């Protein structure tokens, strides 16, 4: 997490995870957003007292936003002070919700900045050794189950489509009865991935729990590393989702989920390069006859024909 701490400010991280915090941690978040430099002058006990919580909760708060403990949090804040302006930049760029009277250009810019920040945060929070370990397990597995409900079901289907094309035996499940049935027949040679932005989707948690009980190696893709889904899984990959812009939240989370999925896809492709290139070539050859060949000048000719067809007719001479 050290590299991420150097790239993303403490306030950035707090705002990213604020909506997912329990009440006790949300009190700490409020103190630090109002006074980001407070930990530089306060001990962990003093900060806990100001927030009306305990030192143990401060430590859990630090871990939730990606720091090993209070000392690492203070280092991150000191680095932010050196860089300066992070909170002001957040407010200036994307620090407000969309309003009914916002100009379209402002909505476009705020939306772009929101997605950019979430992708940058996700990239910084991904633990590469964990991602490689997951990719290796998938390559070695006899079967991969991917569970997701609602918006995360779309990501599960994308995962299936990407990995099946390069030879991974994979199935995506969004209906809980079918998912539980599949999870129950997995074994130690299988991998199961649960995808949930909040990490609290009950159906996804149940499917992953059954897969784990059956002996499968389990993975959670979620924005909340302290969620029930994350705590259940053997390994976790974070797909960050900033709070307060798109509803439902899955709309803003999906780009980050797909970023994580694409990273796994490419790592898996590297690990089995020969099979990947052979299968991609075969699938490319299979669909090639279904594509219309490009003819030079076809577009310009069609456009010219359309222009002639749409040109108003001149009145005929009497």
Short mmCIF file of C-alpha atoms in Angstrom, two decimals:
data_model
loop_
_atom_site.label_atom_id
_atom_site.label_comp_id
_atom_site.label_asym_id
_atom_site.label_seq_id
_atom_site.Cartn_x
_atom_site.Cartn_y
_atom_site.Cartn_z
CA UNK A 1 0.00 0.00 0.00
CA UNK A 2 2.98 2.32 0.34
CA UNK A 3 3.04 3.25 -3.36
CA UNK A 4 -0.66 4.11 -3.26
CA UNK A 5 -0.15 6.33 -0.22
CA UNK A 6 2.39 8.37 -2.15
CA UNK A 7 0.00 8.87 -5.05
CA UNK A 8 -3.40 9.41 -3.46
CA UNK A 9 -4.04 11.73 -0.55
CA UNK A 10 -5.57 10.72 2.75
CA UNK A 11 -8.63 12.86 2.03
CA UNK A 12 -9.04 11.20 -1.39
CA UNK A 13 -9.09 7.81 0.28
CA UNK A 14 -11.46 8.90 3.05
CA UNK A 15 -13.98 10.33 0.56
CA UNK A 16 -13.73 7.16 -1.55
CA UNK A 17 -14.67 4.89 1.35
CA UNK A 18 -16.83 7.24 3.42
CA UNK A 19 -20.19 5.85 2.31
CA UNK A 20 -19.13 2.33 3.32
CA UNK A 21 -17.94 3.17 6.84
CA UNK A 22 -19.79 2.22 10.01
CA UNK A 23 -20.91 5.10 12.21
CA UNK A 24 -17.85 4.98 14.47
CA UNK A 25 -15.44 5.25 11.55
CA UNK A 26 -17.57 7.90 9.84
CA UNK A 27 -16.96 10.11 12.88
CA UNK A 28 -13.19 9.82 12.31
CA UNK A 29 -13.69 10.56 8.62
CA UNK A 30 -15.61 13.74 9.46
CA UNK A 31 -12.82 14.94 11.76
CA UNK A 32 -10.11 14.33 9.15
CA UNK A 33 -12.03 15.86 6.26
CA UNK A 34 -12.59 19.00 8.36
CA UNK A 35 -8.98 19.04 9.61
CA UNK A 36 -6.71 16.79 7.50
CA UNK A 37 -3.62 17.78 9.52
CA UNK A 38 -5.10 16.74 12.88
CA UNK A 39 -3.10 13.46 13.18
CA UNK A 40 0.16 15.44 12.88
CA UNK A 41 -0.63 17.19 16.15
CA UNK A 42 -2.65 14.49 17.93
CA UNK A 43 -1.84 11.04 19.24
CA UNK A 44 -4.03 8.12 18.26
CA UNK A 45 -5.77 8.37 21.64
CA UNK A 46 -6.35 12.11 21.26
CA UNK A 47 -7.75 11.67 17.76
CA UNK A 48 -10.07 8.94 19.00
CA UNK A 49 -11.27 11.21 21.80
CA UNK A 50 -11.95 14.08 19.39
CA UNK A 51 -13.98 11.75 17.17
CA UNK A 52 -15.82 10.21 20.10
CA UNK A 53 -14.53 6.72 19.43
CA UNK A 54 -11.69 4.38 20.46
CA UNK A 55 -8.04 3.99 19.49
CA UNK A 56 -8.82 0.49 18.18
CA UNK A 57 -11.44 1.99 15.86
CA UNK A 58 -8.88 4.51 14.59
CA UNK A 59 -6.55 1.62 13.73
CA UNK A 60 -9.35 -0.20 11.87
CA UNK A 61 -10.17 3.06 10.08
CA UNK A 62 -6.55 3.36 8.93
CA UNK A 63 -6.61 -0.18 7.55
CA UNK A 64 -9.91 0.42 5.77
CA UNK A 65 -8.47 3.32 3.76
CA UNK A 66 -5.29 1.43 2.93
CA UNK A 67 -2.75 2.19 5.66
CA UNK A 68 -1.20 -0.40 7.97
CA UNK A 69 -1.81 1.76 11.06
CA UNK A 70 -1.85 5.22 12.57
CA UNK A 71 1.87 5.82 11.96
CA UNK A 72 1.51 5.15 8.23
CA UNK A 73 -1.53 7.43 8.16
CA UNK A 74 0.54 10.26 9.68
CA UNK A 75 3.27 9.70 7.06
CA UNK A 76 0.65 9.92 4.30
CA UNK A 77 -0.71 13.17 5.74
CA UNK A 78 2.78 14.62 6.01
CA UNK A 79 3.35 13.84 2.33
CA UNK A 80 0.03 15.48 1.46
CA UNK A 81 1.06 18.61 3.32
CA UNK A 82 4.21 18.68 1.24
CA UNK A 83 2.30 18.40 -2.00
CA UNK A 84 -0.60 20.59 -0.85
CA UNK A 85 -3.92 21.35 -2.42
CA UNK A 86 -5.35 17.83 -2.72
CA UNK A 87 -8.59 18.57 -0.91
CA UNK A 88 -9.01 21.86 -2.75
CA UNK A 89 -8.47 20.07 -6.06
CA UNK A 90 -11.10 17.49 -5.16
CA UNK A 91 -13.65 20.17 -4.36
CA UNK A 92 -12.79 22.22 -7.45
CA UNK A 93 -12.86 19.26 -9.84
CA UNK A 94 -15.59 16.90 -8.66
CA UNK A 95 -16.58 17.96 -5.16
CA UNK A 96 -20.30 18.43 -5.78
CA UNK A 97 -23.23 16.33 -6.88
CA UNK A 98 -24.87 16.81 -10.25
CA UNK A 99 -27.65 19.39 -10.17
CA UNK A 100 -30.71 19.73 -12.39
CA UNK A 101 -29.49 23.05 -13.77
CA UNK A 102 -25.84 22.12 -14.35
CA UNK A 103 -24.58 22.91 -17.85
CA UNK A 104 -23.96 19.75 -19.91
CA UNK A 105 -20.27 20.66 -20.18
CA UNK A 106 -19.96 20.71 -16.37
CA UNK A 107 -21.68 17.35 -16.06
CA UNK A 108 -19.36 15.87 -18.69
CA UNK A 109 -16.24 17.20 -16.96
CA UNK A 110 -17.36 16.15 -13.48
CA UNK A 111 -18.30 12.69 -14.75
CA UNK A 112 -14.95 12.29 -16.50
CA UNK A 113 -13.02 13.36 -13.41
CA UNK A 114 -15.04 11.01 -11.22
CA UNK A 115 -14.24 8.01 -13.37
CA UNK A 116 -10.61 9.02 -13.75
CA UNK A 117 -10.17 9.33 -10.00
CA UNK A 118 -11.85 6.00 -9.34
CA UNK A 119 -9.62 4.26 -11.90
CA UNK A 120 -6.48 5.91 -10.53
CA UNK A 121 -7.43 4.94 -7.00
CA UNK A 122 -8.16 1.37 -8.08
CA UNK A 123 -4.80 1.10 -9.84
CA UNK A 124 -3.03 2.34 -6.74
CA UNK A 125 -4.87 -0.01 -4.39
CA UNK A 126 -4.40 -3.21 -6.39
CA UNK A 127 -1.81 -5.48 -4.80
CA UNK A 128 0.08 -6.92 -7.79
CA UNK A 129 1.40 -10.07 -6.04
CA UNK A 130 -2.20 -10.88 -5.05
CA UNK A 131 -3.41 -10.33 -8.63
CA UNK A 132 -0.66 -12.61 -9.98
CA UNK A 133 -1.51 -15.28 -7.40
CA UNK A 134 -5.17 -15.17 -8.45
CA UNK A 135 -4.26 -15.35 -12.14
CA UNK A 136 -2.06 -18.40 -11.54
CA UNK A 137 -4.83 -20.13 -9.60
CA UNK A 138 -7.28 -19.51 -12.45
CA UNK A 139 -4.87 -20.87 -15.06
CA UNK A 140 -4.34 -24.03 -12.98
CA UNK A 141 -8.03 -24.50 -12.12
CA UNK A 142 -10.42 -27.00 -13.69
CA UNK A 143 -13.30 -24.52 -13.42
CA UNK A 144 -13.99 -20.89 -12.49
CA UNK A 145 -17.30 -19.63 -11.10
CA UNK A 146 -18.03 -15.87 -11.09
CA UNK A 147 -20.90 -14.55 -8.95
CA UNK A 148 -22.53 -11.12 -9.26
CA UNK A 149 -25.98 -9.62 -8.76
CA UNK A 150 -27.50 -6.48 -10.26
CA UNK A 151 -24.89 -4.24 -11.88
CA UNK A 152 -22.12 -6.60 -10.78
CA UNK A 153 -23.83 -9.37 -12.78
CA UNK A 154 -22.86 -7.48 -15.93
CA UNK A 155 -19.24 -7.50 -14.80
CA UNK A 156 -19.49 -11.23 -14.08
CA UNK A 157 -20.75 -11.82 -17.63
CA UNK A 158 -17.90 -9.72 -19.04
CA UNK A 159 -15.46 -11.83 -17.03
CA UNK A 160 -16.95 -14.99 -18.47
CA UNK A 161 -16.78 -13.64 -22.04
CA UNK A 162 -13.15 -12.52 -21.74
CA UNK A 163 -11.76 -15.62 -20.05
CA UNK A 164 -13.76 -18.24 -21.97
CA UNK A 165 -12.28 -16.92 -25.21
CA UNK A 166 -8.75 -17.74 -24.01
CA UNK A 167 -9.55 -21.24 -22.83
CA UNK A 168 -10.68 -20.84 -19.21
CA UNK A 169 -13.59 -23.04 -18.16
CA UNK A 170 -15.73 -20.31 -16.62
CA UNK A 171 -19.38 -19.64 -15.89
CA UNK A 172 -21.05 -16.50 -14.54
CA UNK A 173 -23.98 -16.82 -12.14
CA UNK A 174 -26.43 -14.09 -11.07
CA UNK A 175 -29.41 -16.22 -10.06
CA UNK A 176 -28.77 -17.52 -6.56
CA UNK A 177 -30.28 -21.00 -6.90
CA UNK A 178 -28.21 -21.80 -9.98
CA UNK A 179 -25.16 -20.18 -8.40
CA UNK A 180 -25.49 -22.15 -5.17
CA UNK A 181 -25.90 -25.38 -7.15
CA UNK A 182 -22.70 -24.71 -9.08
CA UNK A 183 -20.80 -23.56 -5.98
CA UNK A 184 -21.69 -26.75 -4.12
CA UNK A 185 -20.03 -29.00 -6.72
CA UNK A 186 -16.73 -27.10 -6.86
CA UNK A 187 -13.62 -28.52 -5.20
CA UNK A 188 -10.03 -27.64 -4.31
CA UNK A 189 -9.15 -27.51 -8.00
CA UNK A 190 -11.63 -24.69 -8.65
CA UNK A 191 -11.71 -20.91 -8.22
CA UNK A 192 -14.74 -18.78 -7.32
CA UNK A 193 -14.93 -14.98 -7.65
CA UNK A 194 -17.60 -12.87 -5.99
CA UNK A 195 -18.15 -9.35 -7.34
CA UNK A 196 -19.96 -6.72 -5.28
CA UNK A 197 -19.30 -2.98 -5.05
CA UNK A 198 -20.39 -2.75 -1.41
CA UNK A 199 -19.31 -6.26 -0.48
CA UNK A 200 -22.63 -6.64 1.32
CA UNK A 201 -24.81 -8.23 -1.37
CA UNK A 202 -26.30 -11.21 0.46
CA UNK A 203 -26.75 -13.46 -2.59
CA UNK A 204 -23.14 -13.01 -3.69
CA UNK A 205 -21.88 -13.65 -0.15
CA UNK A 206 -23.93 -16.86 0.07
CA UNK A 207 -22.68 -18.21 -3.25
CA UNK A 208 -19.05 -17.48 -2.40
CA UNK A 209 -19.50 -19.01 1.07
CA UNK A 210 -20.79 -22.28 -0.40
CA UNK A 211 -17.90 -22.33 -2.91
CA UNK A 212 -15.40 -21.84 -0.09
CA UNK A 213 -17.02 -24.60 2.00
CA UNK A 214 -16.73 -26.91 -1.03
CA UNK A 215 -12.97 -26.30 -1.09
CA UNK A 216 -12.63 -23.69 -3.85
CA UNK A 217 -10.10 -20.88 -3.72
CA UNK A 218 -12.22 -17.75 -3.30
CA UNK A 219 -11.67 -14.16 -4.45
CA UNK A 220 -13.63 -10.98 -3.77
CA UNK A 221 -13.69 -7.97 -6.10
CA UNK A 222 -15.17 -5.12 -4.07
CA UNK A 223 -14.73 -1.47 -3.14
CA UNK A 224 -14.85 -2.28 0.58
CA UNK A 225 -11.94 -4.31 1.99
CA UNK A 226 -13.68 -4.48 5.38
CA UNK A 227 -16.94 -5.89 3.96
CA UNK A 228 -18.38 -9.34 4.72
CA UNK A 229 -17.54 -10.50 1.20
CA UNK A 230 -13.91 -9.41 1.54
CA UNK A 231 -13.57 -11.04 4.95
CA UNK A 232 -14.99 -14.29 3.56
CA UNK A 233 -12.65 -14.57 0.55
CA UNK A 234 -9.14 -15.98 0.55
CA UNK A 235 -7.93 -12.97 -1.48
CA UNK A 236 -9.34 -9.52 -2.29
CA UNK A 237 -8.89 -7.10 -5.18
CA UNK A 238 -10.14 -3.54 -4.61
CA UNK A 239 -12.25 -1.80 -7.26
CA UNK A 240 -12.66 1.69 -5.78
CA UNK A 241 -15.82 3.72 -6.28
CA UNK A 242 -15.98 7.38 -5.14
CA UNK A 243 -19.10 8.32 -3.25
CA UNK A 244 -21.86 10.68 -4.27
CA UNK A 245 -22.04 10.89 -8.04
CA UNK A 246 -23.88 8.14 -9.86
CA UNK A 247 -26.90 6.24 -8.59
CA UNK A 248 -27.09 3.36 -8.38
CA UNK A 249 -23.48 3.12 -7.26
CA UNK A 250 -22.81 0.22 -9.64
CA UNK A 251 -22.81 2.70 -12.53
CA UNK A 252 -19.66 4.37 -11.19
CA UNK A 253 -18.20 1.11 -9.89
CA UNK A 254 -18.39 -0.86 -13.11
CA UNK A 255 -15.45 0.79 -14.85
CA UNK A 256 -13.24 -0.07 -11.89
CA UNK A 257 -14.53 -3.63 -11.74
CA UNK A 258 -13.79 -4.05 -15.44
CA UNK A 259 -10.31 -2.59 -14.92
CA UNK A 260 -9.63 -5.34 -12.35
CA UNK A 261 -11.10 -8.00 -14.65
CA UNK A 262 -9.01 -6.80 -17.59
CA UNK A 263 -5.88 -6.92 -15.44
CA UNK A 264 -6.62 -10.55 -14.53
CA UNK A 265 -7.36 -11.31 -18.20
CA UNK A 266 -4.00 -9.98 -19.33
CA UNK A 267 -2.08 -11.69 -16.53
CA UNK A 268 -3.76 -15.00 -17.40
CA UNK A 269 -2.98 -14.46 -21.08
CA UNK A 270 0.69 -13.91 -20.22
CA UNK A 271 0.86 -17.03 -18.07
CA UNK A 272 -0.43 -19.22 -20.91
CA UNK A 273 0.79 -17.27 -23.92
CA UNK A 274 0.84 -20.15 -26.42
CA UNK A 275 -2.71 -21.28 -25.70
CA UNK A 276 -3.97 -17.69 -25.62
CA UNK A 277 -2.54 -16.75 -29.02
CA UNK A 278 -3.73 -20.01 -30.58
CA UNK A 279 -7.28 -19.60 -29.34
CA UNK A 280 -7.49 -15.90 -30.20
CA UNK A 281 -6.30 -16.68 -33.73
CA UNK A 282 -8.87 -19.47 -34.04
CA UNK A 283 -11.75 -17.30 -32.83
CA UNK A 284 -10.63 -14.45 -35.08
CA UNK A 285 -10.59 -16.75 -38.09
CA UNK A 286 -14.04 -18.10 -37.20
CA UNK A 287 -15.73 -14.69 -37.19
CA UNK A 288 -13.74 -13.15 -40.06
CA UNK A 289 -16.16 -14.39 -42.79
CA UNK A 290 -18.99 -12.62 -40.97
CA UNK A 291 -17.36 -9.22 -41.37
CA UNK A 292 -18.07 -7.10 -44.41
CA UNK A 293 -14.85 -6.34 -46.30
CA UNK A 294 -13.71 -2.73 -46.43
CA UNK A 295 -13.84 -1.14 -49.88
CA UNK A 296 -11.75 1.93 -50.51
CA UNK A 297 -13.95 4.91 -51.21
CA UNK A 298 -17.12 3.10 -50.14
CA UNK A 299 -17.83 5.54 -47.34
CA UNK A 300 -17.34 8.63 -49.48
CA UNK A 301 -19.48 7.17 -52.24
CA UNK A 302 -22.25 6.28 -49.80
CA UNK A 303 -22.12 9.74 -48.28
CA UNK A 304 -22.27 11.35 -51.68
CA UNK A 305 -25.23 9.18 -52.64
CA UNK A 306 -27.01 10.08 -49.42
CA UNK A 307 -26.39 13.76 -50.01
CA UNK A 308 -27.88 13.50 -53.52
CA UNK A 309 -30.87 11.56 -52.23
CA UNK A 310 -31.56 14.15 -49.51
CA UNK A 311 -31.03 17.18 -51.77
CA UNK A 312 -34.33 19.08 -52.29
CA UNK A 313 -35.72 18.54 -55.74
CA UNK A 314 -35.92 21.55 -58.01
CA UNK A 315 -39.43 22.39 -59.18
CA UNK A 316 -40.09 21.06 -62.66
CA UNK A 317 -40.52 23.53 -65.50
CA UNK A 318 -44.06 24.18 -66.64
#
